[in-house]
mmCIF file of C-alpha atoms in Angstrom:
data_model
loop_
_atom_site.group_PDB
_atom_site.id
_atom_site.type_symbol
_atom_site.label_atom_id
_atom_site.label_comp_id
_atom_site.label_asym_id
_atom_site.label_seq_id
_atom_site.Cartn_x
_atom_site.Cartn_y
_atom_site.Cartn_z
ATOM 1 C CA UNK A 1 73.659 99.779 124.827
ATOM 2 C CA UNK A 2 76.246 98.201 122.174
ATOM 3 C CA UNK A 3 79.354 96.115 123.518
ATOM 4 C CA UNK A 4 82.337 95.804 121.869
ATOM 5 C CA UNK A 5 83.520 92.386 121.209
ATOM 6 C CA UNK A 6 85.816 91.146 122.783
ATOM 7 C CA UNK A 7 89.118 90.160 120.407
ATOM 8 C CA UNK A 8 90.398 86.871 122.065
ATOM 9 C CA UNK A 9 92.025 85.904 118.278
ATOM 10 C CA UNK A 10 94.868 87.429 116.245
ATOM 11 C CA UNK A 11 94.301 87.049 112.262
ATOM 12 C CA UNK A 12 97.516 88.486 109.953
ATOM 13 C CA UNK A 13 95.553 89.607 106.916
ATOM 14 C CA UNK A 14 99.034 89.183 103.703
ATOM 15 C CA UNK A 15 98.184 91.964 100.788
ATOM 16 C CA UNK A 16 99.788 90.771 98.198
ATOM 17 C CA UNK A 17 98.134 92.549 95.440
ATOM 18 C CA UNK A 18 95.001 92.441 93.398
ATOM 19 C CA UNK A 19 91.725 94.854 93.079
ATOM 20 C CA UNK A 20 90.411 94.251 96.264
ATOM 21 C CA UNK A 21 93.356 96.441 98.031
ATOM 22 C CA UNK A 22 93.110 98.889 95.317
ATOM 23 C CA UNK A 23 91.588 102.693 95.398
ATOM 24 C CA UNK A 24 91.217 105.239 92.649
ATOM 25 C CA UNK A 25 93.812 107.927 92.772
ATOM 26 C CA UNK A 26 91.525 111.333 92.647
ATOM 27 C CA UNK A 27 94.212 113.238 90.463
ATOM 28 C CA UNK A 28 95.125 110.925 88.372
ATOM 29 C CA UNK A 29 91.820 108.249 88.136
ATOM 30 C CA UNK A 30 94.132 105.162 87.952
ATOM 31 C CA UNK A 31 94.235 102.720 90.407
ATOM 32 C CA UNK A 32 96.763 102.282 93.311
ATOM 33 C CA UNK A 33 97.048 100.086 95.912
ATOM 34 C CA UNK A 34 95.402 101.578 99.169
ATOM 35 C CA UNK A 35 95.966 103.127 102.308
ATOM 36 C CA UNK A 36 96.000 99.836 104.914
ATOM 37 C CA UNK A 37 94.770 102.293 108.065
ATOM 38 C CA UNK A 38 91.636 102.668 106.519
ATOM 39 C CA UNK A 39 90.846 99.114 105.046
ATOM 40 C CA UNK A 40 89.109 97.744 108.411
ATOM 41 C CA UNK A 41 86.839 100.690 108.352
ATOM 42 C CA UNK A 42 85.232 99.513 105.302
ATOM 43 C CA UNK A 43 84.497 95.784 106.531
ATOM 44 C CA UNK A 44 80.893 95.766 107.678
ATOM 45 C CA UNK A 45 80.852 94.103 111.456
ATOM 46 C CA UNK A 46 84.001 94.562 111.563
ATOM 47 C CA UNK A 47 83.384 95.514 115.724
ATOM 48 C CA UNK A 48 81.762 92.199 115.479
ATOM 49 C CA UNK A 49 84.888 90.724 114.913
ATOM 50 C CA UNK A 50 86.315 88.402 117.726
ATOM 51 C CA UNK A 51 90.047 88.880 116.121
ATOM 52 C CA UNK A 52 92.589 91.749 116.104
ATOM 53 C CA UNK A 53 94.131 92.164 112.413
ATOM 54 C CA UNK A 54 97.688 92.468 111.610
ATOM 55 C CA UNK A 55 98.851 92.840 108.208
ATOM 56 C CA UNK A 56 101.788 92.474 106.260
ATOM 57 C CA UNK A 57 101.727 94.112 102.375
ATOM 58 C CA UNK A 58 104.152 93.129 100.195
ATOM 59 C CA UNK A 59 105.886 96.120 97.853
ATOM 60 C CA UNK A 60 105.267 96.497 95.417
ATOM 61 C CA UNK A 61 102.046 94.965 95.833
ATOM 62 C CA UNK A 62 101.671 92.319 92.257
ATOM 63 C CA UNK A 63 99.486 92.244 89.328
ATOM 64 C CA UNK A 64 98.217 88.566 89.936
ATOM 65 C CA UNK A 65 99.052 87.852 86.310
ATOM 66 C CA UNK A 66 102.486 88.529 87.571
ATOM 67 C CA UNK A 67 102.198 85.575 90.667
ATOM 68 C CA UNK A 68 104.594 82.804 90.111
ATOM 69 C CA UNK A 69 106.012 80.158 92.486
ATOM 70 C CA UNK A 70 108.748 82.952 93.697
ATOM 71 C CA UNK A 71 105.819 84.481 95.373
ATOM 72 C CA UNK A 72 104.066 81.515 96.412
ATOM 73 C CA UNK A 73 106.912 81.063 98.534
ATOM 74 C CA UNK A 74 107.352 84.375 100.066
ATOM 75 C CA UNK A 75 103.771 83.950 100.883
ATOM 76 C CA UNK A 76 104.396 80.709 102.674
ATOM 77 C CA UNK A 77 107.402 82.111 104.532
ATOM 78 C CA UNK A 78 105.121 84.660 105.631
ATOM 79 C CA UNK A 79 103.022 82.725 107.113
ATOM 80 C CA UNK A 80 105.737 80.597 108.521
ATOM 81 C CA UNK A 81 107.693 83.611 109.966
ATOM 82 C CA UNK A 82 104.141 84.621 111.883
ATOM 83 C CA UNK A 83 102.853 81.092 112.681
ATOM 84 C CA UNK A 84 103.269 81.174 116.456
ATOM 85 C CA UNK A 85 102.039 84.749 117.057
ATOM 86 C CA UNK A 86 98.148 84.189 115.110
ATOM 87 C CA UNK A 87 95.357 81.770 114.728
ATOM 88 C CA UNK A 88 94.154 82.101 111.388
ATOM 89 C CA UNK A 89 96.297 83.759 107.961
ATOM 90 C CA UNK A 90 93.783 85.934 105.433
ATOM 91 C CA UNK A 91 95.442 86.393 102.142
ATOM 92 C CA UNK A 92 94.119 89.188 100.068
ATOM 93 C CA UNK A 93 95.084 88.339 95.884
ATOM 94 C CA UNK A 94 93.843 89.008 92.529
ATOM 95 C CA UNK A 95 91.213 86.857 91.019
ATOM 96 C CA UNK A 96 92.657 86.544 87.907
ATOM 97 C CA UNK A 97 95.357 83.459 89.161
ATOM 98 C CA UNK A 98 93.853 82.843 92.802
ATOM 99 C CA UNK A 99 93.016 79.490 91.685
ATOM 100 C CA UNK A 100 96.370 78.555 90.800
ATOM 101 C CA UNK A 101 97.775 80.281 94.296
ATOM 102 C CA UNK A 102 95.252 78.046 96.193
ATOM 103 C CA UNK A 103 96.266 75.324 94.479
ATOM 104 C CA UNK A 104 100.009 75.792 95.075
ATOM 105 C CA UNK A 105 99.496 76.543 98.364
ATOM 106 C CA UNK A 106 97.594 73.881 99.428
ATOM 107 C CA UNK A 107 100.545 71.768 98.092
ATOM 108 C CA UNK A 108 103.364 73.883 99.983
ATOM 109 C CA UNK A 109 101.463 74.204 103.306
ATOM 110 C CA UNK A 110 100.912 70.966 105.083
ATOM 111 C CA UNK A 111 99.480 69.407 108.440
ATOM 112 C CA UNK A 112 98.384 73.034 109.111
ATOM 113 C CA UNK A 113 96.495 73.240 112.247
ATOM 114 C CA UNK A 114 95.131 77.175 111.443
ATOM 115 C CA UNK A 115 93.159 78.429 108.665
ATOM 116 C CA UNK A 116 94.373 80.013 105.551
ATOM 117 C CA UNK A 117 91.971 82.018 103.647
ATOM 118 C CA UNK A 118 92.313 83.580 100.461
ATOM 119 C CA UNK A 119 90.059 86.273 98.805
ATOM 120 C CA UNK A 120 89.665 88.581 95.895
ATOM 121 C CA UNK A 121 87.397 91.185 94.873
ATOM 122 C CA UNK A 122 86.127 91.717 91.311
ATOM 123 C CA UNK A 123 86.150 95.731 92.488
ATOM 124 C CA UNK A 124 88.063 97.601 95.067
ATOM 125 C CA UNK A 125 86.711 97.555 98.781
ATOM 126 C CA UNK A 126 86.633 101.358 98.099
ATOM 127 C CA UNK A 127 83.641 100.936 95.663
ATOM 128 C CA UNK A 128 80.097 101.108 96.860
ATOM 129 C CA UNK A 129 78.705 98.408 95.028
ATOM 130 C CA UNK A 130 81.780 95.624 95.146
ATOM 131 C CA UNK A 131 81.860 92.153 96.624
ATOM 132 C CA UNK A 132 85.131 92.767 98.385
ATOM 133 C CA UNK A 133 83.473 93.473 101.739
ATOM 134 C CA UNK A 134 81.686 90.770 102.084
ATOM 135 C CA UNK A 135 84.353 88.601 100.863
ATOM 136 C CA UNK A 136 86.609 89.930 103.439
ATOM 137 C CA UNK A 137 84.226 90.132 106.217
ATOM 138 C CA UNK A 138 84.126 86.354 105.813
ATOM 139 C CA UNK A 139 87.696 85.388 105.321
ATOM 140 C CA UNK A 140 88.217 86.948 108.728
ATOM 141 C CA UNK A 141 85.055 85.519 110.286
ATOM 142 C CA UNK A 142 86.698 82.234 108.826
ATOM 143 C CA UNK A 143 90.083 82.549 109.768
ATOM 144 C CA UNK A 144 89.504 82.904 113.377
ATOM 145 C CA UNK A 145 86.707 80.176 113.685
ATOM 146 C CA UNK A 146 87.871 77.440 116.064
ATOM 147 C CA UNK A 147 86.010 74.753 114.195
ATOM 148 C CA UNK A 148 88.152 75.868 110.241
#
């Protein structure tokens, strides 16, 4: 007999853009950002998962090459704004200027006491053979470890 885990933690998973919260439009082949109700679904363990997710999506969701410090600081005032209410922050982005977002944000957020995780995919969670849910999977298992 399976048992549920038990979510004691809150995680607020911030889309900001970037392919791994992308999905192939089947009219048109081009790819939009996704459909949030059906993101967890696609997480493997996810009902291993001691955390309930939240998320926030920011619209229109950016082309990474488009990041700059504007956005940096909505992200931070996200995370801000929610700080209270959840134990760990997951911050989905594009690979192509994570580093620089890391970077910027380790700068911007300081004496944090809860984790903030950022991940990319180099293909949508939507594909079968990606890396995006793994890489989620773990920024969640991350976010809401006591010992990050």
């Amino acid at each position: 007999m399976e048992t549920e885990t038990k979510r004691t933690k809150k995680v607020l998973l911030v889309y900001t853009g970037g392919t791994i919260g992308m999905d192939k439009n089947p009219k048109t082949g081009a790819l939009e950002p996704l459909n949030f109700s059906h993101l967890l679904e696609k997480i493997p363990e996810y009902d291993q998962l001691p955390a309930k997710v939240d998320t926030v999506q920011f619209d229109p969701p950016l082309d990474s090459s488009d990041m700059s410090p504007e956005y940096w600081v909505r992200m931070v005032d996200v995370i801000a704004k929610h700080y209270e209410q959840y134990d760990g922050f997951v911050i989905l982005h594009g690979t192509d200027t994570m580093a620089y977002t890391a970077a910027a944000l380790s700068y911007l957020i300081q004496n944090n006491a809860k984790p903030v995780v950022i991940t990319g995919s180099q293909k949508s969670i939507f594909n079968q053979d990606t890396d995006a849910r793994e890489n989620l999977r773990d920024a969640f298992f991350y976010a809401c470890d006591d010992g990050a």
